[in-house]
CSV table of C-alpha atoms in Angstrom, one decimal:
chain,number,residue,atom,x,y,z
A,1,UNK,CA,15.7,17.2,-14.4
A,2,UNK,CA,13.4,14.4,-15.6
A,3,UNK,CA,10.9,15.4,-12.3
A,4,UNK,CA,11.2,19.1,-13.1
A,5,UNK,CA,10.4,18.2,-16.6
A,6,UNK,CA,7.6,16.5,-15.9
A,7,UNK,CA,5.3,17.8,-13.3
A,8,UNK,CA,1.8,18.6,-13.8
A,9,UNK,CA,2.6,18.2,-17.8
A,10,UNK,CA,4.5,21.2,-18.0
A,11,UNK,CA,8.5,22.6,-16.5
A,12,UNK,CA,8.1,22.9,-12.8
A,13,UNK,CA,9.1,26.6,-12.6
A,14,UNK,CA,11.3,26.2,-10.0
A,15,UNK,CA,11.6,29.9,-9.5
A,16,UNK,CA,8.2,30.4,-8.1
A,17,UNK,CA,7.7,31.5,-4.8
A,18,UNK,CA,5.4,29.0,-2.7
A,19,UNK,CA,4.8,27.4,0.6
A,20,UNK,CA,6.3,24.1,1.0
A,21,UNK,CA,4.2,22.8,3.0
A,22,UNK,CA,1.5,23.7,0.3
A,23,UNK,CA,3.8,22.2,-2.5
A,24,UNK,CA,4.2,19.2,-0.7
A,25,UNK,CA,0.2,18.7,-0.5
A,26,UNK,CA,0.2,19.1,-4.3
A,27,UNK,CA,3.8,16.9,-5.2
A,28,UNK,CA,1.8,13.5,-3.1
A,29,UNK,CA,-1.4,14.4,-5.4
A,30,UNK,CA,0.4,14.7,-8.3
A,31,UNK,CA,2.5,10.9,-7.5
A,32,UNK,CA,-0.9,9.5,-6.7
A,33,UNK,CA,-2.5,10.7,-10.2
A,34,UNK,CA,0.6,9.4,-11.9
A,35,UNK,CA,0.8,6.0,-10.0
A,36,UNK,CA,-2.8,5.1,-11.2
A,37,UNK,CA,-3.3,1.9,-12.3
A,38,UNK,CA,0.0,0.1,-11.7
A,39,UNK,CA,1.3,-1.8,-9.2
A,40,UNK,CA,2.3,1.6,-6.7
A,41,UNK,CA,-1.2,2.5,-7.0
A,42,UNK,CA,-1.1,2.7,-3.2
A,43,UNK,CA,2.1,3.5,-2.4
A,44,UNK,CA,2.1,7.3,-1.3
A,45,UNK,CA,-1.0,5.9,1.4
A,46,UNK,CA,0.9,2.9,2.2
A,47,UNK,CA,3.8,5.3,3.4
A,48,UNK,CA,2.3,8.5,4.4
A,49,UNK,CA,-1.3,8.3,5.5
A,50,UNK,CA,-2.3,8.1,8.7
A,51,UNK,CA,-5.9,8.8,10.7
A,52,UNK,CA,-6.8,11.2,13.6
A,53,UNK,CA,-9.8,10.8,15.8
A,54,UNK,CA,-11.8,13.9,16.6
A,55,UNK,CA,-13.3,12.8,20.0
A,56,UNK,CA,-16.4,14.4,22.2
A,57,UNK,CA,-16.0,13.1,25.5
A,58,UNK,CA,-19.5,13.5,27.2
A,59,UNK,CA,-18.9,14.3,31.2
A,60,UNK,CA,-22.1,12.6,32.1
A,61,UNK,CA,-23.8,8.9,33.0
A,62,UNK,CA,-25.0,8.6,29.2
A,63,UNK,CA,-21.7,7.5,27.5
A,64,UNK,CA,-22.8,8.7,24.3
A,65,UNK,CA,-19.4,10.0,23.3
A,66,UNK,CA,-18.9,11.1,19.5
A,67,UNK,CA,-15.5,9.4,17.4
A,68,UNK,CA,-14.5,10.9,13.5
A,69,UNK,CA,-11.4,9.6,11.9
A,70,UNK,CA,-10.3,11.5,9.2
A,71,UNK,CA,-6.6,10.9,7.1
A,72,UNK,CA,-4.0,13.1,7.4
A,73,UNK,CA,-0.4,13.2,4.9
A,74,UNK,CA,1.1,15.5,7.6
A,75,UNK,CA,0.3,16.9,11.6
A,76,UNK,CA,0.4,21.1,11.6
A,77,UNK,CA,1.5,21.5,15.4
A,78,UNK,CA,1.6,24.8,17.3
A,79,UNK,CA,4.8,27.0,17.7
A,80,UNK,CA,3.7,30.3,19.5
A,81,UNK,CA,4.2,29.6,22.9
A,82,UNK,CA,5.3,26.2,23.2
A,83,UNK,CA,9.1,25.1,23.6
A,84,UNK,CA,9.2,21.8,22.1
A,85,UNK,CA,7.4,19.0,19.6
A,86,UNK,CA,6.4,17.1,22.6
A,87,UNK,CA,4.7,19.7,24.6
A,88,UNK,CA,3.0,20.7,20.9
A,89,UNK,CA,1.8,16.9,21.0
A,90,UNK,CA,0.8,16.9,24.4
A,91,UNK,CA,-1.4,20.1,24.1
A,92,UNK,CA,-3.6,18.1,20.9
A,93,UNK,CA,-4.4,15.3,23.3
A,94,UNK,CA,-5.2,17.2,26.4
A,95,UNK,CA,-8.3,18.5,24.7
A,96,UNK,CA,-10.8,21.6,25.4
A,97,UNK,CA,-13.4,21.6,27.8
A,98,UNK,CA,-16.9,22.4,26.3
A,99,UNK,CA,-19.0,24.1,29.6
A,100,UNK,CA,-21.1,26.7,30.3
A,101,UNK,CA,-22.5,28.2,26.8
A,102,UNK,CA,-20.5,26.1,24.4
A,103,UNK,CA,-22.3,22.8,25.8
A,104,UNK,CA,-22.6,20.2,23.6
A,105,UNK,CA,-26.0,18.4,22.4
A,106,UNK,CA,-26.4,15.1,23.4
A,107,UNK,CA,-28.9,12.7,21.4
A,108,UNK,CA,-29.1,10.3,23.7
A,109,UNK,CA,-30.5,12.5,26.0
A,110,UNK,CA,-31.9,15.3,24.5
A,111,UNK,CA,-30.1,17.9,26.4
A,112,UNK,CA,-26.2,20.0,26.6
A,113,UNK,CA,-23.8,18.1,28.5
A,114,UNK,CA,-20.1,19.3,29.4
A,115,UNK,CA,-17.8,17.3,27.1
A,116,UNK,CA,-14.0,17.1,26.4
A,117,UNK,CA,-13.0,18.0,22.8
A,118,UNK,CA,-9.5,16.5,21.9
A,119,UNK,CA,-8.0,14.8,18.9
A,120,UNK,CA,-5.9,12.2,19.0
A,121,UNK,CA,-4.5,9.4,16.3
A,122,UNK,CA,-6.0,6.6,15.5
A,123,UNK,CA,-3.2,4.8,13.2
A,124,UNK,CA,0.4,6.5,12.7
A,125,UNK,CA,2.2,6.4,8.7
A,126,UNK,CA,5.3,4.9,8.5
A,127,UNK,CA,6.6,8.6,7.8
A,128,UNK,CA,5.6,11.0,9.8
A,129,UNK,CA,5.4,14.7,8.6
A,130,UNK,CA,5.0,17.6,11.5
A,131,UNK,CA,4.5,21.0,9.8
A,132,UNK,CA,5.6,23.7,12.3
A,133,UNK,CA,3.0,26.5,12.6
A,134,UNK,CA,5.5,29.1,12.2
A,135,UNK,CA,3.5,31.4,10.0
A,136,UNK,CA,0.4,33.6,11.3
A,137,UNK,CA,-1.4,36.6,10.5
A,138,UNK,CA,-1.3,39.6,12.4
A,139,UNK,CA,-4.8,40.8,12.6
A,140,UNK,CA,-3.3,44.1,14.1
A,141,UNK,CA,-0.9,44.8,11.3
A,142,UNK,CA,-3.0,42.9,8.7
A,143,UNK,CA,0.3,41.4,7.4
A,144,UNK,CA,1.6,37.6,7.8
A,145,UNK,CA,4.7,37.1,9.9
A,146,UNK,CA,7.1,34.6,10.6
A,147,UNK,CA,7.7,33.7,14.2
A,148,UNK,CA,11.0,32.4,14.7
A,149,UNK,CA,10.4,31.3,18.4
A,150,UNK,CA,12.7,28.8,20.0
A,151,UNK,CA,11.3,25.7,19.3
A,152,UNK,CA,12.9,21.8,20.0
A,153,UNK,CA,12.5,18.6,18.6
A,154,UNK,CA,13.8,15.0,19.7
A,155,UNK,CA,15.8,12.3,17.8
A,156,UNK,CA,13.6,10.0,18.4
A,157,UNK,CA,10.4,10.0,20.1
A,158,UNK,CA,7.7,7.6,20.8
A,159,UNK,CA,4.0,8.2,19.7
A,160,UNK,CA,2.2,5.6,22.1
A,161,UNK,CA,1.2,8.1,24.2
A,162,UNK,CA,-0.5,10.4,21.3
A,163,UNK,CA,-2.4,7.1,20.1
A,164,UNK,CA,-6.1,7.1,20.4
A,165,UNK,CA,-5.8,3.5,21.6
A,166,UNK,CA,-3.4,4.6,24.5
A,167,UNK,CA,-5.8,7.1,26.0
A,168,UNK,CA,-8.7,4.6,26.0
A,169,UNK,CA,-6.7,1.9,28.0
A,170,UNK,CA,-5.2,4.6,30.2
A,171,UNK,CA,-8.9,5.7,30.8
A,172,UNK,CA,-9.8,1.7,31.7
A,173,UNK,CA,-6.4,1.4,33.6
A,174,UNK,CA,-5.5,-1.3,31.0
A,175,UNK,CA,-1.4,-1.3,29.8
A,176,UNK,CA,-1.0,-0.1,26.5
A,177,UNK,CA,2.6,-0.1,25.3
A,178,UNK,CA,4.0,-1.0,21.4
A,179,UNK,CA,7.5,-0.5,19.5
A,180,UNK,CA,5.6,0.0,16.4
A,181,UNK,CA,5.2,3.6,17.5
A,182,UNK,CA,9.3,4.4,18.3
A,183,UNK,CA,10.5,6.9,15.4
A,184,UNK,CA,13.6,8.6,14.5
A,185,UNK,CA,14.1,11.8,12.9
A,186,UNK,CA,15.0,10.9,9.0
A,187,UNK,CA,14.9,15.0,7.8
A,188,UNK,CA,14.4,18.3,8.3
A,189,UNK,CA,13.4,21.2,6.1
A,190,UNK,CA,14.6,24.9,7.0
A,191,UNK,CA,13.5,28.2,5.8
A,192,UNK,CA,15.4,31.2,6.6
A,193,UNK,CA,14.2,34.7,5.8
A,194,UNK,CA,10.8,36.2,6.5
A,195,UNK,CA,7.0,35.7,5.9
A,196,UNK,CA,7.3,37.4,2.1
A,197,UNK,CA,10.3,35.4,1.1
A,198,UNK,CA,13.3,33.3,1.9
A,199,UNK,CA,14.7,30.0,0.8
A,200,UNK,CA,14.4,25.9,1.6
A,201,UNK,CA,16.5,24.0,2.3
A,202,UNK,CA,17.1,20.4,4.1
A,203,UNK,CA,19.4,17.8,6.4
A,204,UNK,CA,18.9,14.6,5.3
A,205,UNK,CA,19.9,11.1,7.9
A,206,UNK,CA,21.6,8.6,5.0
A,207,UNK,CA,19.9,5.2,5.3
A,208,UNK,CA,23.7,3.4,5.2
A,209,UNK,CA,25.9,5.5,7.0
A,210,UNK,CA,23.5,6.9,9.5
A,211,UNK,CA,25.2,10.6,8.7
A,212,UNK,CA,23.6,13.4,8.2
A,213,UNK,CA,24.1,15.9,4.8
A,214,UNK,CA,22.9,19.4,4.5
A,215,UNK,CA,21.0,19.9,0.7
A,216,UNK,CA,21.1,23.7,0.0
A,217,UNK,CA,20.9,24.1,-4.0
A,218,UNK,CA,23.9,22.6,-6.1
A,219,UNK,CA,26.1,22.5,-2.5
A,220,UNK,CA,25.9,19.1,-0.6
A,221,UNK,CA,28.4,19.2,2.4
A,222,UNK,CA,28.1,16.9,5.5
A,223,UNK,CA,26.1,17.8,9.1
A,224,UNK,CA,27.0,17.7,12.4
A,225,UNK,CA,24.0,17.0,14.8
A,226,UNK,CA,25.8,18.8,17.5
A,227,UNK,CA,24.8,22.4,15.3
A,228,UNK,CA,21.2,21.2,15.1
A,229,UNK,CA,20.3,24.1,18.1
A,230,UNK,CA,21.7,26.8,16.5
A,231,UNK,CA,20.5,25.6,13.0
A,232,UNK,CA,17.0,24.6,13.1
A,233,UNK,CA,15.5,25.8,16.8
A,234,UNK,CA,15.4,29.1,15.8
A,235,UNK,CA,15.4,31.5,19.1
A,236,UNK,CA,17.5,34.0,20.0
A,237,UNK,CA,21.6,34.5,18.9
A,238,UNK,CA,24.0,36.7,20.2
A,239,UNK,CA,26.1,38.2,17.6
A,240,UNK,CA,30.1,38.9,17.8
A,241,UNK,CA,29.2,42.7,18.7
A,242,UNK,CA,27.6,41.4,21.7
A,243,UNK,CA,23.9,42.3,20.0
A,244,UNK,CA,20.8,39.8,20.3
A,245,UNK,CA,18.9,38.9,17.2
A,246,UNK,CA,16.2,36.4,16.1
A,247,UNK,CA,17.6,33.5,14.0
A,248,UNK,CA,15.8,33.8,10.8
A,249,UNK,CA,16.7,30.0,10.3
A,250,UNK,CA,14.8,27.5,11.2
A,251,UNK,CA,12.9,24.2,11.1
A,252,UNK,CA,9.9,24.2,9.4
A,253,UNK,CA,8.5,20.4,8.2
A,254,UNK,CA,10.0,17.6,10.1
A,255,UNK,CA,10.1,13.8,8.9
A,256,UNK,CA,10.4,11.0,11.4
A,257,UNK,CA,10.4,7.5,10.3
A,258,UNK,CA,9.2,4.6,11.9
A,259,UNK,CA,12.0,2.1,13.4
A,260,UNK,CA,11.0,-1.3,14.6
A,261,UNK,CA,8.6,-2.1,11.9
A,262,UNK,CA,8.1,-4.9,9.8
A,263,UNK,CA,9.4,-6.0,6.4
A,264,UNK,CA,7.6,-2.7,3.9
A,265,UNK,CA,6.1,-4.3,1.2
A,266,UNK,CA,8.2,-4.1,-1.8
A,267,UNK,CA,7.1,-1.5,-4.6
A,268,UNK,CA,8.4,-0.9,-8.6
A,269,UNK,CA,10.9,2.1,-9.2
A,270,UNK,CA,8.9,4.5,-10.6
A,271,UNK,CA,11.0,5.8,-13.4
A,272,UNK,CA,9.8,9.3,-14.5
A,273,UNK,CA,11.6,9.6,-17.7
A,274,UNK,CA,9.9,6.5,-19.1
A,275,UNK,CA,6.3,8.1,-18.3
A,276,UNK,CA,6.9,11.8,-20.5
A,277,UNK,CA,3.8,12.6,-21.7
A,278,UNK,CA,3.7,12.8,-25.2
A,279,UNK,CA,3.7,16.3,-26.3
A,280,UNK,CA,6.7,17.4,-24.0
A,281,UNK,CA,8.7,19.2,-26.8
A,282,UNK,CA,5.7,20.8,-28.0
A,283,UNK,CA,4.6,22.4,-24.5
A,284,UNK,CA,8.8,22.9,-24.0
A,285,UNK,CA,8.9,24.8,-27.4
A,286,UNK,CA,6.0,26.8,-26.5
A,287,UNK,CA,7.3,27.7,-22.7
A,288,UNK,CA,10.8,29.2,-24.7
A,289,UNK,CA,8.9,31.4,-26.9
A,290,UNK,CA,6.6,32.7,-24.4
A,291,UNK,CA,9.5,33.4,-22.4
A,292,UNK,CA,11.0,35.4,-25.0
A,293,UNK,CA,7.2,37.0,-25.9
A,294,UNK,CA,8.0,38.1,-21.9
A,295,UNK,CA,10.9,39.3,-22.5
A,296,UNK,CA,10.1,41.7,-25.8
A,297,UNK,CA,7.0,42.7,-24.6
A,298,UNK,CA,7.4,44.1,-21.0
A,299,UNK,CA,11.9,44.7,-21.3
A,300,UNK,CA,11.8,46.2,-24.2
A,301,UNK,CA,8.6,48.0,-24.4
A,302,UNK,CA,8.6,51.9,-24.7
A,303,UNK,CA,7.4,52.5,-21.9
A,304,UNK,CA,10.2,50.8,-20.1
């Protein structure tokens, strides 16, 4: 209640339909703004940013290959016609070739070169956010869908090979391997419905125990990994009538943690309810009478 209460100076309306990906952008912006100048000043970076490297890979004598880090808070992978989070990974690093008419300008040499496009990641967070791709827009229909394509993801995977670092060394035969990369799955988020509408909703790992809890509104019930395929893959089911449908539940941000790493630096709670703003009753007292302003007006109204 004290977050809800308090987000963006006004009651988080927590009946409005939006993306969560696109809320999760805006709820790391909003800790950052309210984390200036104290002591967490840096803590969303310290635990969520990381940098991919945009690489032009000239095929020619030259060398004159092109590098651009930029940060990221979370990696968007590809769901249509992939199977899994790896092969997702693996289809970022093995880049496009730029032949023929897309050519690339070299400055070195004053002429188009072939050159490899791929992206890779220069340094990982300690959490790691995938965003599955499983919205599009149909250009035919001119509506968005929802593809609810089978779609895996590990326990734990390890990021070496994704690392920008990695694929230099494997290029100069040099051994590149590092535990700082290993990471386990810590939680996942799952819509079900469609493209217009549905619901959130998450599993959660427990730091303690290690055992996993599903968080669906006011219910919190324990989870059993071994339902994870039917629950968050999405695919294909085959109902009791012997029908197939698409699962309309599944996995749609992912958050893996990094194991193996060293002692995190230690950071204040950050206690909400001690930082109200100041006029919270007042914007409170004015959200309840436009609420009921709603209500007479466009309820009650003759024309209704």
């Amino acid at each position: 209640l004290d977050f809800c209460n308090n987000f963006d100076d006004r009651v988080l309306n927590t009946h409005e339909q939006m993306d969560i990906d696109e809320f999760f952008v805006i709820l790391l912006d909003k800790i950052e703004e309210h984390l200036k100048g104290t002591q967490n000043a840096d803590l969303v970076k310290y635990f969520f940013q990381g940098k991919n490297s945009d690489e032009l890979i000239f095929q020619n004598a030259c060398n004159n290959n092109r590098e651009n880090a930029l940060s990221f808070y979370s990696i968007q992978v590809q769901v249509k016609n992939k199977k899994s989070l790896q092969e997702s990974l693996d289809s970022i690093i093995d880049g496009e070739l730029m032949d023929g008419d897309n050519k690339i300008f070299c400055d070195s040499c004053n002429t188009k070169h072939a050159a490899i496009k791929r992206q890779s990641f220069k340094s990982l967070p300690r959490m790691l956010i995938f965003v599955l791709k499983r919205f599009k827009f149909n250009y035919d229909t001119m509506q968005k869908i929802k593809l609810n394509d089978y779609y895996e993801f590990p326990l734990t995977i390890d990021m070496t090979k994704y690392t920008t670092e990695y694929l230099h060394n494997k290029s100069e035969n040099k051994s590149s391997e590092s535990k700082a990369n290993q990471y386990k799955l810590k939680g996942i988020v799952i819509h079900t419905g469609h493209s217009e509408g549905g619901h959130y909703y998450a599993f959660i790992r427990d730091q303690n125990s290690e055992n996993w809890y599903e968080f669906n509104d006011t219910r919190v019930r324990p989870f059993d990994l071994k339902n994870l395929k039917e629950e968050a893959f999405g695919g294909v089911e085959v109902r009791s009538d012997g029908t197939k449908a698409e699962r309309a539940k599944n996995a749609y941000l992912l958050f893996y943690e990094k194991i193996n790493e060293e002692q995190c630096v230690q950071f204040d709670k950050v206690n909400f309810k001690e930082n109200r703003f100041d006029n919270y009753e007042i914007i409170q007292k004015i959200n309840q009478n436009m609420f009921y302003h709603h209500i007479q007006k466009n309820i009650f109204s003759k024309e209704y």
